[in-house]
Amino acid sequence: MSVHSLDLATLARAEGFTTSTTTPPPCKQMATLPQHLQHGYKQHNQEMEEATCERIIKKLDSLIRQDPLMDEFDIVFSPGEVNRSPVVSVEHKLGLESWCLKHVYAHGHANILKTRHSKKIQDPAPMLRWTQFCLLVAPEVATFWNIRKQLLQHGSLLVDADLHLTRLVLSRKPKCMEVFQHRKWLFHHILAPCPPLSSPSCASDHHNGSGPDEEPNRRFLLGELEICRWTADKHQNNYHAWNHRLWVLQQLAERPPGLAEVCCAEYEACHRWVRTHVSEHSGLHYMQQLLATLVTLVAEGVLPTLAEAVPSATSPKDLYCTELEFNRSLIEQYPGHEALFCHRRVLLQQLQDILLHAAPVHRTASPPPPALKRSCVETVNGEWSTALLSERDLVNKCLQTDSYQKTLGERHAHWLSNVLAV
């Protein structure tokens, strides 16, 4: 029997249900039965389907509740009818066989909408189970997340349970924007407003941080950094993970204690990532934002010195010069990656802005004078001239190749001429 021809009896046998002592007649014989008997058999099959689907959903919910270390969920392809439960749990990994997916999801979806339209939730437990199952299968449905938000605000759901659910969803769909948005909402509306350890729902579990001696909100944010690294590894160009990581960095910047250690760890982690993902625009964009954040934190006095976060840099100029050298080494080691050239242009613009502000010439809000179209020596100081000479040298090396690196070098030279007037 194929996957598409599975009937309700398969679900019933898998979950140990018995239909009745009398087996329903084949479809060809159904037409010959009286109308009331046909209606009875159809009603019987519908009741059997609902009971079986509900039992599968309950079993899935039970396994998640019993195993707080469960960290992965996925749909397991099944080629045909099987006489066993479709819910599989092995070594903290949870799976659901694909042959029952259509029936059970339709059951949960219909019950969610029916209960929501009635606007009366006598017992929140069924709604929690239905939304949990449907979100594991289709996490892009914002309506289901909103229902769980309402249950959280009413105290019918613990925040740890929702954090665990989002972790399982991300294991299957690490690029799901709705999950990251839900975790942000949990922090702003549930975790952040709560006093430290004021209630069980405000405590954070092993999914959200490390170390029981840290302040809960900070521990949650540090855990979010791990979530972002994990999801970025699972899916290339994971823009939503890097955007969430930038949000975490902004939240940590508002909590100065221990900020220097976090920034130092992030700086080193980003360098390790860029070395092995030279085509990731999202990761390089986060690096740009991290550098700008470090300079801003030092300028505002949040960090005493830049060296506390980046030991190799004592000033913003040193920071960006070091980044340009690192970027050039990657360009030469891994030729043909446009993302590295785009990143380099941002670094050059930031360095130009730093050097121009450091120059003794007073700058006003008026447009740049025509002198910027003349040679770099006449417009900025010698350090900027040295940086531009290095760019010319890089372009010349790129133009000597016969690969795509030559095209990228030509584009970079065109950008230098039109934007920086080199």
Short mmCIF file of C-alpha atoms in Angstrom, two decimals:
data_model
loop_
_atom_site.label_atom_id
_atom_site.label_comp_id
_atom_site.label_asym_id
_atom_site.label_seq_id
_atom_site.Cartn_x
_atom_site.Cartn_y
_atom_site.Cartn_z
CA MET A 1 0.00 0.00 0.00
CA SER A 2 1.44 3.41 -0.94
CA VAL A 3 1.79 6.37 1.39
CA HIS A 4 -1.08 8.24 -0.26
CA SER A 5 -3.45 5.29 0.02
CA LEU A 6 -3.08 4.84 3.75
CA ASP A 7 -6.41 4.67 5.48
CA LEU A 8 -7.46 5.25 9.03
CA ALA A 9 -7.06 1.62 9.95
CA THR A 10 -3.29 2.03 9.63
CA LEU A 11 -3.32 4.74 12.26
CA ALA A 12 -5.50 2.65 14.51
CA ARG A 13 -3.31 -0.45 14.29
CA ALA A 14 -0.19 1.62 14.90
CA GLU A 15 -1.59 3.00 18.14
CA GLY A 16 -3.15 -0.27 19.29
CA PHE A 17 -6.76 0.69 18.69
CA THR A 18 -9.40 -1.89 17.82
CA THR A 19 -12.12 -0.67 15.55
CA SER A 20 -14.93 -3.04 16.47
CA THR A 21 -15.82 -6.70 16.33
CA THR A 22 -17.34 -6.13 12.92
CA THR A 23 -15.01 -5.14 10.08
CA PRO A 24 -16.43 -2.45 7.81
CA PRO A 25 -17.24 -3.79 4.34
CA PRO A 26 -15.14 -2.90 1.28
CA CYS A 27 -15.91 0.32 -0.58
CA LYS A 28 -17.60 -1.52 -3.42
CA GLN A 29 -20.05 -3.10 -1.00
CA MET A 30 -20.73 0.17 0.84
CA ALA A 31 -22.90 1.42 -2.01
CA THR A 32 -25.22 -1.54 -1.62
CA LEU A 33 -25.80 -0.94 2.10
CA PRO A 34 -28.72 1.05 3.45
CA GLN A 35 -28.10 4.77 3.92
CA HIS A 36 -28.20 4.65 7.71
CA LEU A 37 -25.53 1.91 7.80
CA GLN A 38 -23.27 3.87 5.44
CA HIS A 39 -23.60 6.90 7.70
CA GLY A 40 -22.79 4.75 10.73
CA TYR A 41 -19.60 3.38 9.19
CA LYS A 42 -18.45 6.88 8.16
CA GLN A 43 -19.09 8.23 11.64
CA HIS A 44 -17.25 5.28 13.12
CA ASN A 45 -14.19 5.90 10.92
CA GLN A 46 -14.17 9.60 11.78
CA GLU A 47 -14.28 8.91 15.50
CA MET A 48 -11.51 6.35 15.12
CA GLU A 49 -9.34 8.85 13.24
CA GLU A 50 -9.84 11.60 15.84
CA ALA A 51 -9.06 9.27 18.73
CA THR A 52 -5.96 7.91 17.02
CA CYS A 53 -4.64 11.32 16.02
CA GLU A 54 -5.20 12.60 19.56
CA ARG A 55 -3.30 9.65 20.96
CA ILE A 56 -0.32 10.30 18.66
CA ILE A 57 -0.26 13.97 19.68
CA LYS A 58 -0.39 13.04 23.36
CA LYS A 59 2.45 10.56 22.95
CA LEU A 60 4.61 13.18 21.25
CA ASP A 61 3.86 15.66 24.02
CA SER A 62 4.62 13.07 26.69
CA LEU A 63 8.04 12.26 25.23
CA ILE A 64 8.97 15.95 25.06
CA ARG A 65 7.90 16.52 28.66
CA GLN A 66 9.72 13.45 29.95
CA ASP A 67 13.02 14.27 28.26
CA PRO A 68 14.21 17.84 28.95
CA LEU A 69 17.49 16.99 27.15
CA MET A 70 15.70 16.32 23.87
CA ASP A 71 17.39 18.59 21.35
CA GLU A 72 16.35 17.48 17.87
CA PHE A 73 13.15 16.80 15.94
CA ASP A 74 12.58 15.78 12.35
CA ILE A 75 10.15 14.08 10.00
CA VAL A 76 11.23 10.51 9.23
CA PHE A 77 10.32 9.34 5.76
CA SER A 78 8.36 6.08 5.70
CA PRO A 79 7.87 4.34 2.34
CA GLY A 80 4.55 2.74 3.19
CA GLU A 81 2.23 1.26 5.77
CA VAL A 82 3.85 0.16 9.01
CA ASN A 83 2.24 -1.55 11.96
CA ARG A 84 3.92 0.47 14.72
CA SER A 85 3.71 3.85 16.39
CA PRO A 86 4.84 6.73 14.14
CA VAL A 87 6.51 8.52 17.07
CA VAL A 88 10.18 7.57 17.46
CA SER A 89 12.54 8.67 20.25
CA VAL A 90 16.20 7.59 20.33
CA GLU A 91 19.00 9.16 22.39
CA HIS A 92 17.25 12.49 22.97
CA LYS A 93 16.23 12.71 19.30
CA LEU A 94 12.55 12.80 18.36
CA GLY A 95 11.08 11.73 15.05
CA LEU A 96 7.65 11.45 13.45
CA GLU A 97 7.08 9.12 10.53
CA SER A 98 5.81 10.87 7.44
CA TRP A 99 2.92 8.50 6.63
CA CYS A 100 0.72 9.84 9.44
CA LEU A 101 1.66 13.49 9.07
CA LYS A 102 -1.25 14.60 6.89
CA HIS A 103 -3.94 13.05 9.11
CA VAL A 104 -2.59 14.22 12.46
CA TYR A 105 -1.74 17.75 11.33
CA ALA A 106 -5.20 18.21 9.84
CA HIS A 107 -6.71 17.03 13.14
CA GLY A 108 -4.62 19.45 15.21
CA HIS A 109 -5.16 22.37 12.84
CA ALA A 110 -8.93 21.92 12.79
CA ASN A 111 -9.17 21.70 16.57
CA ILE A 112 -7.03 24.79 17.07
CA LEU A 113 -9.19 26.93 14.81
CA LYS A 114 -12.41 25.49 16.26
CA THR A 115 -11.33 26.23 19.83
CA ARG A 116 -9.99 29.66 18.91
CA HIS A 117 -13.21 30.69 17.22
CA SER A 118 -15.24 29.62 20.24
CA LYS A 119 -13.13 32.04 22.36
CA LYS A 120 -13.53 29.72 25.34
CA ILE A 121 -10.60 27.59 26.49
CA GLN A 122 -11.81 25.60 29.48
CA ASP A 123 -8.70 23.40 29.61
CA PRO A 124 -5.51 24.82 28.00
CA ALA A 125 -3.75 21.43 27.93
CA PRO A 126 -5.28 20.24 24.61
CA MET A 127 -4.55 23.60 22.96
CA LEU A 128 -0.94 23.40 24.12
CA ARG A 129 -0.58 19.92 22.65
CA TRP A 130 -2.21 20.86 19.34
CA THR A 131 -0.17 24.03 18.83
CA GLN A 132 3.01 22.21 19.83
CA PHE A 133 2.45 19.48 17.24
CA CYS A 134 1.46 21.88 14.47
CA LEU A 135 4.43 24.17 15.13
CA LEU A 136 6.84 21.27 15.00
CA VAL A 137 5.47 20.49 11.56
CA ALA A 138 4.78 24.02 10.24
CA PRO A 139 6.50 26.66 12.43
CA GLU A 140 5.83 29.45 9.91
CA VAL A 141 2.19 29.79 11.06
CA ALA A 142 2.24 32.93 13.23
CA THR A 143 -1.30 32.29 14.51
CA PHE A 144 -0.15 29.27 16.52
CA TRP A 145 2.70 31.25 18.09
CA ASN A 146 0.27 34.02 19.02
CA ILE A 147 -2.00 31.52 20.76
CA ARG A 148 0.92 30.31 22.85
CA LYS A 149 1.81 33.93 23.68
CA GLN A 150 -1.68 34.39 25.09
CA LEU A 151 -1.39 31.21 27.14
CA LEU A 152 1.98 32.38 28.47
CA GLN A 153 0.54 35.71 29.55
CA HIS A 154 -2.37 33.95 31.28
CA GLY A 155 0.02 31.67 33.17
CA SER A 156 -1.15 28.50 31.44
CA LEU A 157 2.30 27.79 29.97
CA LEU A 158 5.80 27.94 31.40
CA VAL A 159 8.42 29.84 29.45
CA ASP A 160 10.85 26.91 29.69
CA ALA A 161 8.41 24.71 27.79
CA ASP A 162 8.21 27.23 24.95
CA LEU A 163 11.99 27.68 24.86
CA HIS A 164 12.34 23.92 24.59
CA LEU A 165 9.80 23.84 21.76
CA THR A 166 11.58 26.59 19.82
CA ARG A 167 14.86 24.70 20.21
CA LEU A 168 13.29 21.58 18.71
CA VAL A 169 11.79 23.60 15.85
CA LEU A 170 15.15 25.18 15.07
CA SER A 171 16.77 21.75 14.89
CA ARG A 172 14.52 21.02 11.91
CA LYS A 173 14.17 24.51 10.43
CA PRO A 174 17.16 26.61 11.59
CA LYS A 175 16.24 29.48 9.26
CA CYS A 176 12.70 30.00 10.56
CA MET A 177 12.20 33.71 11.25
CA GLU A 178 9.06 33.16 13.36
CA VAL A 179 11.01 31.13 15.92
CA PHE A 180 13.62 33.84 16.45
CA GLN A 181 10.89 36.46 16.74
CA HIS A 182 9.11 34.34 19.34
CA ARG A 183 12.28 34.00 21.42
CA LYS A 184 12.72 37.79 21.30
CA TRP A 185 9.14 38.20 22.46
CA LEU A 186 9.73 35.76 25.32
CA PHE A 187 12.68 37.82 26.51
CA HIS A 188 11.01 41.23 26.29
CA HIS A 189 7.58 40.26 27.68
CA ILE A 190 8.23 37.33 30.00
CA LEU A 191 11.88 37.07 31.08
CA ALA A 192 13.10 40.67 31.19
CA PRO A 193 10.14 42.11 33.18
CA CYS A 194 10.47 39.38 35.83
CA PRO A 195 12.65 39.88 38.92
CA PRO A 196 15.48 37.34 39.13
CA LEU A 197 14.11 33.93 40.04
CA SER A 198 10.80 35.38 41.16
CA SER A 199 8.86 32.44 39.79
CA PRO A 200 9.50 29.13 38.07
CA SER A 201 8.33 30.60 34.76
CA CYS A 202 11.05 33.24 34.90
CA ALA A 203 13.90 30.81 35.47
CA SER A 204 15.93 29.66 32.49
CA ASP A 205 16.91 26.07 31.84
CA HIS A 206 19.85 24.42 30.16
CA HIS A 207 18.57 25.46 26.76
CA ASN A 208 19.18 29.15 27.50
CA GLY A 209 22.55 29.49 29.14
CA SER A 210 25.19 28.15 31.46
CA GLY A 211 26.08 28.54 35.08
CA PRO A 212 23.50 28.85 37.85
CA ASP A 213 25.32 31.78 39.49
CA GLU A 214 24.68 34.26 36.67
CA GLU A 215 21.83 36.72 36.45
CA PRO A 216 18.95 34.99 34.59
CA ASN A 217 18.49 37.53 31.82
CA ARG A 218 22.21 37.62 31.07
CA ARG A 219 22.35 33.84 31.16
CA PHE A 220 19.52 33.71 28.66
CA LEU A 221 21.31 36.11 26.30
CA LEU A 222 24.55 34.15 26.47
CA GLY A 223 22.54 31.06 25.65
CA GLU A 224 21.07 32.86 22.66
CA LEU A 225 24.58 33.37 21.30
CA GLU A 226 25.04 29.61 21.39
CA ILE A 227 21.70 29.14 19.65
CA CYS A 228 22.81 31.52 16.90
CA ARG A 229 26.11 29.73 16.38
CA TRP A 230 24.34 26.39 16.27
CA THR A 231 21.72 27.47 13.72
CA ALA A 232 24.28 29.28 11.57
CA ASP A 233 26.22 26.01 11.36
CA LYS A 234 23.11 24.09 10.38
CA HIS A 235 22.10 26.34 7.46
CA GLN A 236 24.32 28.43 5.21
CA ASN A 237 23.63 32.15 4.79
CA ASN A 238 21.27 32.03 7.75
CA TYR A 239 20.37 35.71 7.79
CA HIS A 240 17.79 35.35 10.55
CA ALA A 241 20.29 33.67 12.89
CA TRP A 242 22.87 36.42 12.35
CA ASN A 243 20.23 39.12 12.74
CA HIS A 244 19.15 37.52 16.01
CA ARG A 245 22.78 37.42 17.11
CA LEU A 246 23.08 41.14 16.44
CA TRP A 247 19.99 41.72 18.59
CA VAL A 248 21.60 39.70 21.39
CA LEU A 249 24.76 41.81 21.13
CA GLN A 250 22.69 44.98 21.45
CA GLN A 251 20.97 43.61 24.56
CA LEU A 252 24.30 42.63 26.14
CA ALA A 253 25.68 46.10 25.41
CA GLU A 254 23.06 47.45 27.82
CA ARG A 255 24.51 45.24 30.58
CA PRO A 256 28.13 46.42 31.12
CA PRO A 257 29.25 43.82 33.72
CA GLY A 258 31.29 41.21 31.87
CA LEU A 259 30.74 42.93 28.52
CA ALA A 260 34.46 43.03 27.68
CA GLU A 261 34.75 39.25 27.97
CA VAL A 262 31.67 38.73 25.80
CA CYS A 263 32.95 41.11 23.10
CA CYS A 264 36.36 39.45 23.12
CA ALA A 265 34.78 36.01 22.75
CA GLU A 266 32.53 37.24 19.94
CA TYR A 267 35.45 38.85 18.12
CA GLU A 268 37.46 35.64 18.22
CA ALA A 269 34.45 33.48 17.32
CA CYS A 270 33.65 35.66 14.30
CA HIS A 271 37.21 35.37 13.04
CA ARG A 272 37.08 31.59 13.32
CA TRP A 273 33.77 31.59 11.46
CA VAL A 274 34.97 33.87 8.64
CA ARG A 275 38.05 31.72 8.06
CA THR A 276 35.84 28.75 7.20
CA HIS A 277 32.89 30.60 5.60
CA VAL A 278 34.46 33.11 3.22
CA SER A 279 31.30 33.41 1.09
CA GLU A 280 28.87 34.11 3.95
CA HIS A 281 27.61 37.68 3.49
CA SER A 282 25.50 37.40 6.66
CA GLY A 283 28.44 36.47 8.88
CA LEU A 284 30.60 39.22 7.40
CA HIS A 285 27.82 41.76 7.94
CA TYR A 286 27.66 40.75 11.60
CA MET A 287 31.44 41.24 11.82
CA GLN A 288 31.00 44.79 10.48
CA GLN A 289 28.34 45.53 13.08
CA LEU A 290 30.47 44.02 15.84
CA LEU A 291 33.44 46.24 14.97
CA ALA A 292 31.23 49.33 14.85
CA THR A 293 29.67 48.38 18.19
CA LEU A 294 33.09 48.00 19.82
CA VAL A 295 34.16 51.46 18.65
CA THR A 296 30.89 52.98 19.86
CA LEU A 297 31.10 51.30 23.29
CA VAL A 298 34.60 52.70 23.79
CA ALA A 299 33.57 56.18 22.62
CA GLU A 300 30.60 56.19 25.01
CA GLY A 301 32.73 54.98 27.92
CA VAL A 302 30.90 51.66 28.34
CA LEU A 303 34.20 49.89 27.69
CA PRO A 304 37.25 51.59 29.25
CA THR A 305 39.60 50.71 26.40
CA LEU A 306 39.36 48.85 23.12
CA ALA A 307 42.21 46.57 24.18
CA GLU A 308 39.95 44.94 26.79
CA ALA A 309 37.84 43.45 24.01
CA VAL A 310 40.51 43.20 21.28
CA PRO A 311 43.98 42.88 22.82
CA SER A 312 45.71 43.47 19.44
CA ALA A 313 44.10 46.89 18.94
CA THR A 314 44.64 50.00 21.02
CA SER A 315 42.60 52.39 18.87
CA PRO A 316 39.81 52.23 16.26
CA LYS A 317 42.41 52.86 13.55
CA ASP A 318 44.44 49.84 14.67
CA LEU A 319 41.28 47.76 14.80
CA TYR A 320 40.30 48.45 11.20
CA CYS A 321 43.86 48.21 9.89
CA THR A 322 44.12 44.78 11.49
CA GLU A 323 40.83 43.76 9.92
CA LEU A 324 42.01 44.91 6.50
CA GLU A 325 45.14 42.78 6.82
CA PHE A 326 43.09 39.79 7.91
CA ASN A 327 40.68 40.34 5.03
CA ARG A 328 43.51 40.59 2.51
CA SER A 329 45.00 37.32 3.71
CA LEU A 330 41.66 35.62 3.09
CA ILE A 331 41.32 37.17 -0.37
CA GLU A 332 44.75 35.89 -1.35
CA GLN A 333 44.25 32.49 0.27
CA TYR A 334 40.71 31.94 -1.08
CA PRO A 335 40.47 33.72 -4.44
CA GLY A 336 37.20 34.27 -6.25
CA HIS A 337 34.87 35.19 -3.34
CA GLU A 338 32.98 38.43 -3.87
CA ALA A 339 31.78 38.57 -0.25
CA LEU A 340 35.33 39.27 0.93
CA PHE A 341 35.67 42.25 -1.44
CA CYS A 342 32.30 43.67 -0.35
CA HIS A 343 33.38 43.34 3.27
CA ARG A 344 36.67 45.05 2.50
CA ARG A 345 34.91 48.07 1.02
CA VAL A 346 32.94 48.56 4.22
CA LEU A 347 36.16 48.36 6.25
CA LEU A 348 37.80 50.96 4.01
CA GLN A 349 34.89 53.37 4.38
CA GLN A 350 34.99 52.98 8.17
CA LEU A 351 38.75 53.54 8.23
CA GLN A 352 38.40 56.61 6.02
CA ASP A 353 35.80 58.06 8.37
CA ILE A 354 38.02 57.43 11.41
CA LEU A 355 41.10 59.01 9.82
CA LEU A 356 39.20 62.02 8.49
CA HIS A 357 37.73 62.67 11.92
CA ALA A 358 41.17 62.34 13.46
CA ALA A 359 42.64 64.86 11.00
CA PRO A 360 43.22 68.43 12.29
CA VAL A 361 40.99 69.91 9.56
CA HIS A 362 37.59 70.82 11.01
CA ARG A 363 34.70 69.10 9.21
CA THR A 364 31.30 70.73 8.91
CA ALA A 365 27.93 69.38 7.92
CA SER A 366 28.33 70.79 4.40
CA PRO A 367 29.03 68.43 1.46
CA PRO A 368 32.66 67.32 0.91
CA PRO A 369 34.72 69.84 -1.07
CA PRO A 370 35.84 69.11 -4.65
CA ALA A 371 39.29 68.38 -3.27
CA LEU A 372 38.13 64.83 -2.53
CA LYS A 373 38.29 64.24 -6.29
CA ARG A 374 42.00 65.03 -6.29
CA SER A 375 44.80 62.80 -5.05
CA CYS A 376 44.52 61.16 -1.66
CA VAL A 377 47.69 62.85 -0.43
CA GLU A 378 46.07 66.27 -0.81
CA THR A 379 42.85 65.37 0.94
CA VAL A 380 43.72 63.16 3.87
CA ASN A 381 46.74 62.33 5.97
CA GLY A 382 49.56 59.95 5.19
CA GLU A 383 47.96 56.98 6.92
CA TRP A 384 45.00 57.03 4.57
CA SER A 385 47.40 57.39 1.64
CA THR A 386 49.23 54.27 2.81
CA ALA A 387 45.97 52.35 3.00
CA LEU A 388 45.06 53.34 -0.56
CA LEU A 389 48.48 52.35 -1.85
CA SER A 390 47.87 48.94 -0.32
CA GLU A 391 44.58 48.75 -2.24
CA ARG A 392 46.36 49.51 -5.49
CA ASP A 393 48.82 46.73 -4.78
CA LEU A 394 45.97 44.27 -4.07
CA VAL A 395 44.20 45.24 -7.29
CA ASN A 396 47.38 44.77 -9.34
CA LYS A 397 47.85 41.28 -7.92
CA CYS A 398 44.24 40.39 -8.76
CA LEU A 399 44.62 41.67 -12.32
CA GLN A 400 47.57 39.34 -12.90
CA THR A 401 45.36 36.26 -12.52
CA ASP A 402 43.22 34.61 -15.20
CA SER A 403 40.39 33.48 -12.91
CA TYR A 404 37.27 35.15 -11.49
CA GLN A 405 39.64 36.91 -9.11
CA LYS A 406 40.62 39.19 -12.01
CA THR A 407 37.00 40.25 -12.53
CA LEU A 408 36.64 40.97 -8.82
CA GLY A 409 39.84 43.01 -8.90
CA GLU A 410 38.52 45.08 -11.79
CA ARG A 411 35.28 45.73 -9.93
CA HIS A 412 37.21 46.71 -6.81
CA ALA A 413 39.36 49.12 -8.82
CA HIS A 414 36.21 50.64 -10.31
CA TRP A 415 34.74 51.09 -6.82
CA LEU A 416 37.95 52.70 -5.53
CA SER A 417 37.87 55.16 -8.41
CA ASN A 418 34.22 56.13 -8.12
CA VAL A 419 33.73 56.07 -4.34
CA LEU A 420 37.12 56.88 -2.85
CA ALA A 421 38.46 58.84 -5.87
CA VAL A 422 41.63 56.75 -6.02
#
